[in-house]
Short mmCIF file of C-alpha atoms in Angstrom, two decimals:
data_model
loop_
_atom_site.label_atom_id
_atom_site.label_comp_id
_atom_site.label_asym_id
_atom_site.label_seq_id
_atom_site.Cartn_x
_atom_site.Cartn_y
_atom_site.Cartn_z
CA UNK A 1 124.65 99.90 124.09
CA UNK A 2 123.40 98.83 120.40
CA UNK A 3 125.64 97.30 117.86
CA UNK A 4 126.63 99.48 114.87
CA UNK A 5 124.88 96.87 112.55
CA UNK A 6 121.72 97.53 113.91
CA UNK A 7 121.82 101.30 114.20
CA UNK A 8 122.84 101.28 110.34
CA UNK A 9 120.38 98.94 109.50
CA UNK A 10 117.72 101.23 111.24
CA UNK A 11 118.91 104.31 109.61
CA UNK A 12 119.13 102.83 106.12
CA UNK A 13 115.28 101.71 106.82
CA UNK A 14 114.58 104.87 108.06
CA UNK A 15 115.76 106.64 104.62
CA UNK A 16 114.10 104.09 102.50
CA UNK A 17 110.73 104.65 104.28
CA UNK A 18 111.27 108.50 104.08
CA UNK A 19 111.75 108.75 100.76
CA UNK A 20 107.83 107.17 100.25
CA UNK A 21 107.27 109.40 102.55
CA UNK A 22 108.52 112.43 100.35
CA UNK A 23 106.83 111.18 97.36
CA UNK A 24 103.23 111.48 99.45
CA UNK A 25 104.35 114.79 100.34
CA UNK A 26 105.33 116.14 97.08
CA UNK A 27 101.94 116.13 95.55
CA UNK A 28 100.77 118.06 98.91
CA UNK A 29 103.61 120.84 98.62
CA UNK A 30 102.80 121.28 94.91
CA UNK A 31 99.05 121.94 95.27
CA UNK A 32 99.81 124.60 98.65
CA UNK A 33 102.73 125.94 96.56
CA UNK A 34 100.01 126.98 93.94
CA UNK A 35 96.73 127.01 95.31
CA UNK A 36 98.11 128.26 99.13
CA UNK A 37 95.69 125.64 100.14
CA UNK A 38 95.69 122.43 102.52
CA UNK A 39 94.16 119.51 100.26
CA UNK A 40 92.52 117.58 103.02
CA UNK A 41 91.32 115.03 100.11
CA UNK A 42 95.12 114.05 99.79
CA UNK A 43 94.73 111.04 102.13
CA UNK A 44 91.38 109.59 100.89
CA UNK A 45 92.86 110.14 97.27
CA UNK A 46 95.90 108.06 98.25
CA UNK A 47 93.70 105.30 99.98
CA UNK A 48 91.89 105.24 96.36
CA UNK A 49 95.36 104.49 94.31
CA UNK A 50 96.40 101.76 96.92
CA UNK A 51 92.78 100.34 96.56
CA UNK A 52 93.19 100.71 92.83
CA UNK A 53 96.87 98.78 93.04
CA UNK A 54 95.15 96.08 94.92
CA UNK A 55 92.08 95.54 92.47
CA UNK A 56 94.25 95.53 89.67
CA UNK A 57 96.76 92.44 91.26
CA UNK A 58 93.80 90.83 92.63
CA UNK A 59 91.60 91.01 89.99
CA UNK A 60 94.06 90.77 86.52
CA UNK A 61 97.18 89.61 88.77
CA UNK A 62 99.03 93.02 87.46
CA UNK A 63 102.11 93.60 89.18
CA UNK A 64 102.26 96.89 91.38
CA UNK A 65 105.16 98.27 89.56
CA UNK A 66 103.22 97.40 86.21
CA UNK A 67 100.38 99.13 87.47
CA UNK A 68 102.43 102.51 87.67
CA UNK A 69 102.05 102.71 83.83
CA UNK A 70 98.53 102.75 83.86
CA UNK A 71 97.28 104.02 87.28
CA UNK A 72 99.74 107.29 87.02
CA UNK A 73 98.16 108.77 83.88
CA UNK A 74 94.37 107.33 85.48
CA UNK A 75 94.99 109.35 88.59
CA UNK A 76 96.68 112.36 86.84
CA UNK A 77 93.61 112.43 84.80
CA UNK A 78 91.24 111.95 87.61
CA UNK A 79 93.13 114.59 89.58
CA UNK A 80 92.91 117.11 86.90
CA UNK A 81 88.93 116.57 86.59
CA UNK A 82 88.08 116.93 90.10
CA UNK A 83 90.15 120.40 89.86
CA UNK A 84 88.45 121.55 87.09
CA UNK A 85 84.88 120.14 87.41
CA UNK A 86 84.40 119.83 91.07
CA UNK A 87 86.86 121.60 93.37
CA UNK A 88 87.30 124.74 90.96
CA UNK A 89 83.21 125.53 90.47
CA UNK A 90 82.05 124.60 93.75
CA UNK A 91 84.92 127.16 95.36
CA UNK A 92 84.30 130.16 93.60
CA UNK A 93 87.79 131.00 94.01
CA UNK A 94 87.59 131.05 98.07
CA UNK A 95 90.42 129.54 99.44
CA UNK A 96 88.09 128.63 102.78
CA UNK A 97 85.50 127.02 100.59
CA UNK A 98 88.50 124.94 98.72
CA UNK A 99 89.52 123.63 102.06
CA UNK A 100 85.84 122.47 102.71
CA UNK A 101 85.24 121.17 99.27
CA UNK A 102 88.51 119.00 99.44
CA UNK A 103 87.32 117.88 103.16
CA UNK A 104 83.80 117.00 101.62
CA UNK A 105 85.87 114.85 98.98
CA UNK A 106 87.57 113.21 101.74
CA UNK A 107 84.56 112.20 103.45
CA UNK A 108 82.94 111.27 100.05
CA UNK A 109 86.06 109.03 98.94
CA UNK A 110 86.80 107.37 102.18
CA UNK A 111 82.81 106.41 102.52
CA UNK A 112 82.58 105.20 99.09
CA UNK A 113 85.63 103.21 99.88
CA UNK A 114 83.99 101.74 102.69
CA UNK A 115 81.08 100.80 100.72
CA UNK A 116 82.72 99.10 98.06
CA UNK A 117 85.37 97.35 100.21
CA UNK A 118 83.89 97.08 103.73
CA UNK A 119 86.50 97.65 106.64
CA UNK A 120 88.74 94.59 106.26
CA UNK A 121 92.51 95.02 105.74
CA UNK A 122 93.99 93.69 102.52
CA UNK A 123 97.36 93.22 100.89
CA UNK A 124 99.20 92.14 98.01
CA UNK A 125 101.18 88.69 98.23
CA UNK A 126 104.24 89.14 95.61
CA UNK A 127 107.26 86.92 94.92
CA UNK A 128 109.21 89.47 95.91
CA UNK A 129 107.79 90.69 99.14
CA UNK A 130 110.06 89.28 101.53
CA UNK A 131 113.38 89.50 99.51
CA UNK A 132 116.43 91.56 100.53
CA UNK A 133 119.47 92.76 99.24
CA UNK A 134 122.88 91.87 100.91
CA UNK A 135 124.78 94.84 101.74
CA UNK A 136 128.14 94.04 103.88
CA UNK A 137 126.10 93.46 107.29
CA UNK A 138 122.55 95.02 106.11
CA UNK A 139 119.62 92.87 104.63
CA UNK A 140 117.88 95.71 102.99
CA UNK A 141 114.16 94.51 101.85
CA UNK A 142 114.04 94.74 97.94
CA UNK A 143 110.72 96.25 98.05
CA UNK A 144 111.87 99.24 99.96
CA UNK A 145 115.31 99.83 97.69
CA UNK A 146 113.20 99.77 95.12
CA UNK A 147 110.76 102.29 96.33
CA UNK A 148 113.69 104.42 97.84
CA UNK A 149 115.35 104.99 94.11
CA UNK A 150 111.93 105.21 92.67
CA UNK A 151 110.92 108.02 94.47
CA UNK A 152 114.49 110.20 93.87
CA UNK A 153 113.63 109.28 90.29
CA UNK A 154 110.17 110.76 90.33
CA UNK A 155 111.49 113.63 92.38
CA UNK A 156 113.93 114.38 89.74
CA UNK A 157 111.17 113.94 86.80
CA UNK A 158 109.18 116.31 88.63
CA UNK A 159 112.27 119.18 89.37
CA UNK A 160 112.86 118.91 85.61
CA UNK A 161 109.45 119.45 84.44
CA UNK A 162 108.83 122.42 86.74
CA UNK A 163 112.04 123.76 85.77
CA UNK A 164 112.39 123.05 81.93
CA UNK A 165 109.23 122.87 80.64
CA UNK A 166 106.60 125.36 79.38
CA UNK A 167 103.80 123.98 81.70
CA UNK A 168 106.04 123.48 84.91
CA UNK A 169 107.37 127.48 84.78
CA UNK A 170 103.46 128.38 84.10
CA UNK A 171 102.73 126.65 87.26
CA UNK A 172 105.88 128.76 88.96
CA UNK A 173 104.39 131.79 87.51
CA UNK A 174 100.81 131.08 88.69
CA UNK A 175 102.00 129.98 92.27
CA UNK A 176 104.05 133.54 92.44
CA UNK A 177 101.56 135.91 91.06
CA UNK A 178 98.29 134.79 89.94
CA UNK A 179 96.87 137.97 88.38
CA UNK A 180 100.09 138.87 86.64
CA UNK A 181 100.09 135.44 85.11
CA UNK A 182 96.25 135.45 83.80
CA UNK A 183 97.03 138.93 82.39
CA UNK A 184 100.00 137.01 80.32
CA UNK A 185 98.04 134.83 78.97
CA UNK A 186 98.59 132.09 81.11
CA UNK A 187 95.29 129.63 81.63
CA UNK A 188 94.92 129.86 84.99
CA UNK A 189 92.44 127.34 85.91
CA UNK A 190 94.15 124.57 83.53
CA UNK A 191 97.15 125.19 85.43
CA UNK A 192 95.47 124.73 88.77
CA UNK A 193 94.07 121.19 87.26
CA UNK A 194 97.16 120.39 86.11
CA UNK A 195 99.09 120.55 89.64
CA UNK A 196 96.04 118.93 91.14
CA UNK A 197 96.21 116.31 88.72
CA UNK A 198 100.37 115.94 89.28
CA UNK A 199 99.83 115.81 93.19
CA UNK A 200 97.48 112.65 92.24
CA UNK A 201 99.91 111.32 89.53
CA UNK A 202 102.57 111.11 92.79
CA UNK A 203 99.90 109.33 95.02
CA UNK A 204 99.41 106.92 92.32
CA UNK A 205 103.41 105.88 92.32
CA UNK A 206 103.55 106.07 96.16
CA UNK A 207 100.56 103.71 96.37
CA UNK A 208 102.31 101.16 93.88
CA UNK A 209 105.58 101.53 95.39
CA UNK A 210 104.01 100.77 98.88
CA UNK A 211 101.82 97.95 98.38
CA UNK A 212 103.72 95.43 98.01
CA UNK A 213 104.84 95.85 101.96
CA UNK A 214 102.03 97.45 103.73
CA UNK A 215 98.24 96.63 104.09
CA UNK A 216 95.64 98.55 103.02
CA UNK A 217 91.95 99.48 104.63
CA UNK A 218 89.59 102.50 103.68
CA UNK A 219 91.37 104.58 106.78
CA UNK A 220 94.94 103.66 106.12
CA UNK A 221 95.55 107.29 103.99
CA UNK A 222 94.88 109.32 107.32
CA UNK A 223 98.25 107.92 109.07
CA UNK A 224 100.12 108.64 105.94
CA UNK A 225 98.94 112.27 105.50
CA UNK A 226 99.19 113.08 109.06
CA UNK A 227 102.95 112.71 108.55
CA UNK A 228 103.12 114.39 105.04
CA UNK A 229 101.41 117.41 106.43
CA UNK A 230 104.62 116.94 108.91
CA UNK A 231 107.28 117.01 106.45
CA UNK A 232 105.57 119.99 104.13
CA UNK A 233 105.71 122.05 107.37
CA UNK A 234 109.45 120.68 108.02
CA UNK A 235 110.57 121.44 104.42
CA UNK A 236 108.84 124.51 104.04
CA UNK A 237 105.30 124.94 102.69
CA UNK A 238 105.57 124.84 98.76
CA UNK A 239 109.23 123.88 98.32
CA UNK A 240 109.84 120.45 96.43
CA UNK A 241 113.47 119.99 97.97
CA UNK A 242 112.19 120.32 101.35
CA UNK A 243 109.51 118.02 101.03
CA UNK A 244 112.40 115.89 99.69
CA UNK A 245 114.81 116.50 102.67
CA UNK A 246 111.96 116.61 105.13
CA UNK A 247 110.79 113.39 104.22
CA UNK A 248 114.10 111.89 104.68
CA UNK A 249 114.60 113.67 107.99
CA UNK A 250 111.25 111.94 109.08
CA UNK A 251 111.95 108.74 108.02
CA UNK A 252 115.37 108.49 109.84
CA UNK A 253 113.64 110.21 113.17
CA UNK A 254 110.78 107.56 112.88
CA UNK A 255 113.18 104.66 112.83
CA UNK A 256 115.33 105.69 115.07
CA UNK A 257 112.64 106.72 117.86
CA UNK A 258 111.21 103.12 117.00
CA UNK A 259 114.43 101.63 117.73
CA UNK A 260 115.39 103.57 121.34
CA UNK A 261 111.72 104.07 122.37
CA UNK A 262 109.86 100.86 120.93
CA UNK A 263 107.45 100.65 117.95
CA UNK A 264 104.77 102.00 119.72
CA UNK A 265 106.48 105.26 120.78
CA UNK A 266 108.14 105.56 117.43
CA UNK A 267 106.34 108.75 115.61
CA UNK A 268 107.03 110.79 119.56
CA UNK A 269 110.48 111.44 117.62
CA UNK A 270 108.40 113.04 114.36
CA UNK A 271 106.53 115.67 116.38
CA UNK A 272 109.42 116.54 118.83
CA UNK A 273 111.63 117.66 115.88
CA UNK A 274 108.71 119.18 114.29
CA UNK A 275 107.79 121.31 117.58
CA UNK A 276 111.59 122.18 117.53
CA UNK A 277 112.17 123.36 113.64
CA UNK A 278 108.84 125.30 114.23
CA UNK A 279 110.52 127.24 117.11
CA UNK A 280 113.67 127.82 115.58
CA UNK A 281 112.71 128.36 112.07
CA UNK A 282 108.81 128.73 111.35
CA UNK A 283 109.16 129.35 107.57
CA UNK A 284 110.51 125.38 107.44
CA UNK A 285 113.70 124.55 106.34
CA UNK A 286 113.45 125.45 102.73
CA UNK A 287 110.82 127.78 103.08
CA UNK A 288 110.67 131.53 102.52
CA UNK A 289 110.98 134.33 104.93
CA UNK A 290 107.72 136.41 105.36
#
């Protein structure tokens, strides 16, 4: 039988990892909630953000947490420009075209990163990379503790933006009734672009929080986005609280599955609970019933 300390340590690590998963899923569910399409370029954008963090540290010596200050607005601008000047015009308003355009963007971004950085795996060496915080009998990695609280802060800021600002109200209006919002004078294309920008900005923050403990290569985003897709469906497509709770659940399930079944089989638990939720509640935990 496992010692209680080991079990609590696995739970704590699962919650901390799940918070970052939730941050990655937030951008995905936000874009789905407004455009009602899956952004296939989400994983490639995360990879690009992680390489940007690595390049800022390797070339300029900038700490990943400091990089949040300029990479977040930079990726917001990139996401805004991609939707406004590439995805929107190329899709001609068709959902199926948006899927194909984002899939094409994903391939372009991945191959551009492969050409620029080759297939080598890279990492960042920071002084606090192996620091731990002692909490009773638990020893928690400092970068993961920072990522945990930062993810909640970003989720709270995003919730506040959606609930209390004019652009947040415009995003919610467009997500519910695009035609009615347009007739009310809301610039729909601008709202679409802002939503894409917010999704990319969330990925930039997630990349800065991940890099002190994770490695990066041109394909790394695919592994994260697969988990993010699961979280979005589990929490309910388009639900910000669902993405947060879903991320924490997935993180804990992955950690406990790895503890009981071994590291290589850790993700089996994710898909078992995913299938169970779909059988019991197809709309997800926080999704609206049809």
